[in-house]
C-alpha positions as a Python dict, from the first residue, in 0.01 Angstrom:
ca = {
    (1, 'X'): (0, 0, 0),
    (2, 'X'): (-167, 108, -308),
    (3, 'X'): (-436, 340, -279),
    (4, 'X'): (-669, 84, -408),
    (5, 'X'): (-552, -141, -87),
    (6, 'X'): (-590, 145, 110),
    (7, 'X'): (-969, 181, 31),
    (8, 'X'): (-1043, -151, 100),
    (9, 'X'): (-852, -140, 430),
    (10, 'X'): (-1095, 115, 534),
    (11, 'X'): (-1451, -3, 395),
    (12, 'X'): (-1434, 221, 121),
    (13, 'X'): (-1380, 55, -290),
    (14, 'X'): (-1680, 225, -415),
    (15, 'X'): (-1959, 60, -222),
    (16, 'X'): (-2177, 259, -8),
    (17, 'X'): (-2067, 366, 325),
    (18, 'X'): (-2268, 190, 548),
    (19, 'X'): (-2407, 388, 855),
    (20, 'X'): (-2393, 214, 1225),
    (21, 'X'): (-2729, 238, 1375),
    (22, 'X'): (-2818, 464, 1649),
    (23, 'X'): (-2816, 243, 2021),
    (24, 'X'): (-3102, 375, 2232),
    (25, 'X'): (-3089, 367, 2601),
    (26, 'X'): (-3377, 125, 2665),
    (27, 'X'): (-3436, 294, 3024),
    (28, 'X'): (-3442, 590, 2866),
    (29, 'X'): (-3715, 471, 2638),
    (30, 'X'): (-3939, 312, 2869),
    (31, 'X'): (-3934, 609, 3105),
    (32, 'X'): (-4090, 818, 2837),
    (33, 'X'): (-4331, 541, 2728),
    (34, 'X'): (-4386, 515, 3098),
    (35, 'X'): (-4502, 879, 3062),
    (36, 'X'): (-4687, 901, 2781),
    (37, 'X'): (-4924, 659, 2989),
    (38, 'X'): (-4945, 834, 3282),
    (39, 'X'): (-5052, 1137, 3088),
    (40, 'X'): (-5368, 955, 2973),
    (41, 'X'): (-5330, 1081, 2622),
    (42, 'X'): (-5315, 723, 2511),
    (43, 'X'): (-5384, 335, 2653),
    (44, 'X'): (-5088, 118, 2627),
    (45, 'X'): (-5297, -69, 2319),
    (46, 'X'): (-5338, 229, 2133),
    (47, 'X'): (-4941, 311, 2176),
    (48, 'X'): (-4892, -12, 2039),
    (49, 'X'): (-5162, 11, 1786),
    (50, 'X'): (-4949, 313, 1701),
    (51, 'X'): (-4563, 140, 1749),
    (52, 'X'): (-4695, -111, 1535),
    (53, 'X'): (-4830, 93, 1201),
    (54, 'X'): (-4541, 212, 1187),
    (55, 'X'): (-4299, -110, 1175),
    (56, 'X'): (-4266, -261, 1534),
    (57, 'X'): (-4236, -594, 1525),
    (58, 'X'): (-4309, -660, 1915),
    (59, 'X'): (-4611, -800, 2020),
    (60, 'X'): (-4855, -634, 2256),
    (61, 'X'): (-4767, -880, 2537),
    (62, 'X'): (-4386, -826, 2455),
    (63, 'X'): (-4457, -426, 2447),
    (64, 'X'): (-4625, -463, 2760),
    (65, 'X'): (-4349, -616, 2905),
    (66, 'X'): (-4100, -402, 2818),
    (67, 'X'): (-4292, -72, 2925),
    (68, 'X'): (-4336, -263, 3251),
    (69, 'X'): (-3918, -317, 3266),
    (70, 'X'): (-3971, -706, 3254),
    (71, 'X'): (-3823, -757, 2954),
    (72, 'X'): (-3577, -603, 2669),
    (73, 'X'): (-3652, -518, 2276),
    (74, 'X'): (-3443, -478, 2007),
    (75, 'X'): (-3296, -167, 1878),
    (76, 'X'): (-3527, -145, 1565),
    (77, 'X'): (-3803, -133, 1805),
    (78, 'X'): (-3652, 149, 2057),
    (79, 'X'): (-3606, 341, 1730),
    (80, 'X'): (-3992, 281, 1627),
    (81, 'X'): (-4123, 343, 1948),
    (82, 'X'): (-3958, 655, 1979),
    (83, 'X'): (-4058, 786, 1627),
    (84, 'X'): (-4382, 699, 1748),
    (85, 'X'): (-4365, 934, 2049),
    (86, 'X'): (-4224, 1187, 1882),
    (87, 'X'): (-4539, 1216, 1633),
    (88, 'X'): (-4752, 1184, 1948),
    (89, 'X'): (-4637, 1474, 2100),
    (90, 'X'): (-4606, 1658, 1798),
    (91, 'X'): (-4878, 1590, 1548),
}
């Protein structure tokens, strides 16, 4: 196998190396949203008010649901919604 060959074989050829996104627990996730509520700090609209400025593309009812543990969201959204905490707690 020619080098060339080889670089292919293993995603390289001079194009980017993609990165693999991070996979957040979701439980993990909607304990700590769970928390941020029950600290008062926020309302669950103004956490979504917040998840959503920055990119979240669930819907209140949908965000709802998931901080409730009725429902699932997608990966993006874990990501968001953790950002979001983060600059919650630390301003």
């Amino acid at each position: 196998m020619t080098e060339k060959e080889a670089k292919l074989a293993n995603g390289g050829g001079g194009m980017a190396e993609r990165k693999v996104p991070e996979v957040i627990d979701q439980e993990v996730i909607r304990r700590e949203a769970s928390s941020v509520l029950a600290a008062g700090d926020v309302s669950l609209t103004e956490l979504w008010i917040e998840f959503f400025a920055r990119g979240g593309m669930a819907g209140l009812e949908e965000f709802e649901a998931f901080v409730r543990g009725l429902m699932t969201v997608a990966n993006t959204d874990l990501q968001i919604l953790d950002l979001t905490m983060d600059e919650l707690r630390n301003p």
